[in-house]
Amino acid sequence: QLRRYSDVSLAGWFAALLFAVFPLRLNMPGAPPIGAWIDYIVFLWVVVTLMITLTVFIVTWLRFGDPVPPHIVRSLGDRVRRADGPGENS
């Protein structure tokens, strides 16, 4: 099984997009009132897609993500070996 380190900052991007879509829609020049047909055709689907994507990403990250990235585990292992002394691990 191929496992890759997933960066949690991507969830921040999804959340920022989710909260930025509302002001962006309201501040567009000539924006129609809330509840117009464009909301049902485009805006609602964008918000629902962002919510589903954020939920799937967080669930996947919690379920399958490594608790610590591999390069940190390796560096911690080196520190433990150095603290034990050169001859005690062999």
CSV table of C-alpha atoms in Angstrom, one decimal:
chain,number,residue,atom,x,y,z
A,1,GLN,CA,0.0,0.0,0.0
A,2,LEU,CA,1.4,3.3,-1.1
A,3,ARG,CA,1.2,5.9,1.7
A,4,ARG,CA,1.9,9.6,1.3
A,5,TYR,CA,2.2,12.2,3.9
A,6,SER,CA,-0.9,14.5,3.6
A,7,ASP,CA,-0.4,18.1,4.7
A,8,VAL,CA,-3.2,19.4,6.9
A,9,SER,CA,-2.7,22.9,5.5
A,10,LEU,CA,-4.8,21.8,2.5
A,11,ALA,CA,-7.8,21.6,4.8
A,12,GLY,CA,-7.1,25.2,5.6
A,13,TRP,CA,-7.3,26.1,2.0
A,14,PHE,CA,-10.7,24.3,1.6
A,15,ALA,CA,-12.0,26.1,4.7
A,16,ALA,CA,-10.8,29.4,3.5
A,17,LEU,CA,-12.4,28.9,0.2
A,18,LEU,CA,-15.6,27.9,1.8
A,19,PHE,CA,-15.8,31.1,3.9
A,20,ALA,CA,-14.5,33.3,1.0
A,21,VAL,CA,-17.2,32.3,-1.4
A,22,PHE,CA,-20.0,34.0,0.4
A,23,PRO,CA,-18.4,37.5,0.6
A,24,LEU,CA,-17.1,37.1,-3.0
A,25,ARG,CA,-20.6,36.4,-4.3
A,26,LEU,CA,-22.1,39.3,-2.3
A,27,ASN,CA,-19.5,41.9,-3.4
A,28,MET,CA,-19.5,41.2,-7.1
A,29,PRO,CA,-20.6,44.2,-9.2
A,30,GLY,CA,-24.2,43.8,-10.2
A,31,ALA,CA,-24.7,40.8,-7.9
A,32,PRO,CA,-28.4,39.6,-7.9
A,33,PRO,CA,-30.2,39.2,-4.6
A,34,ILE,CA,-29.7,36.0,-2.6
A,35,GLY,CA,-32.0,33.3,-3.9
A,36,ALA,CA,-31.7,34.2,-7.6
A,37,TRP,CA,-31.5,31.4,-10.2
A,38,ILE,CA,-27.7,31.7,-10.4
A,39,ASP,CA,-27.5,30.7,-6.7
A,40,TYR,CA,-29.2,27.4,-7.5
A,41,ILE,CA,-27.3,26.7,-10.7
A,42,VAL,CA,-23.7,27.6,-9.6
A,43,PHE,CA,-23.3,29.0,-6.1
A,44,LEU,CA,-25.1,26.3,-4.1
A,45,TRP,CA,-23.2,23.5,-5.9
A,46,VAL,CA,-19.8,25.2,-5.3
A,47,VAL,CA,-20.6,25.5,-1.6
A,48,VAL,CA,-21.8,21.9,-1.3
A,49,THR,CA,-18.8,20.6,-3.2
A,50,LEU,CA,-16.4,22.5,-0.9
A,51,MET,CA,-18.2,21.1,2.2
A,52,ILE,CA,-18.0,17.5,0.9
A,53,THR,CA,-14.4,17.9,-0.2
A,54,LEU,CA,-13.4,19.3,3.2
A,55,THR,CA,-15.2,16.6,5.0
A,56,VAL,CA,-13.7,13.8,2.9
A,57,PHE,CA,-10.2,15.3,3.2
A,58,ILE,CA,-10.5,15.5,7.0
A,59,VAL,CA,-11.9,12.0,7.4
A,60,THR,CA,-9.2,10.6,5.1
A,61,TRP,CA,-6.5,12.5,6.9
A,62,LEU,CA,-7.6,11.3,10.3
A,63,ARG,CA,-8.1,7.7,9.2
A,64,PHE,CA,-5.2,7.1,6.9
A,65,GLY,CA,-2.7,9.9,7.7
A,66,ASP,CA,0.6,9.1,9.4
A,67,PRO,CA,0.7,10.7,12.8
A,68,VAL,CA,4.3,11.9,12.2
A,69,PRO,CA,5.9,12.5,8.8
A,70,PRO,CA,8.6,9.9,8.0
A,71,HIS,CA,11.5,12.4,7.9
A,72,ILE,CA,10.7,13.5,11.4
A,73,VAL,CA,10.6,9.8,12.6
A,74,ARG,CA,14.0,9.2,11.0
A,75,SER,CA,15.5,12.3,12.6
A,76,LEU,CA,14.0,11.3,16.0
A,77,GLY,CA,15.4,7.8,15.7
A,78,ASP,CA,18.9,9.2,15.0
A,79,ARG,CA,18.7,11.4,18.1
A,80,VAL,CA,17.7,8.4,20.2
A,81,ARG,CA,20.6,6.3,18.8
A,82,ARG,CA,23.1,9.1,19.5
A,83,ALA,CA,21.7,9.6,23.0
A,84,ASP,CA,22.1,5.8,23.7
A,85,GLY,CA,25.7,5.9,22.7
A,86,PRO,CA,27.5,4.3,19.7
A,87,GLY,CA,28.0,0.8,21.1
A,88,GLU,CA,24.7,0.1,22.9
A,89,ASN,CA,22.5,-0.5,19.9
A,90,SER,CA,24.7,-3.0,18.1
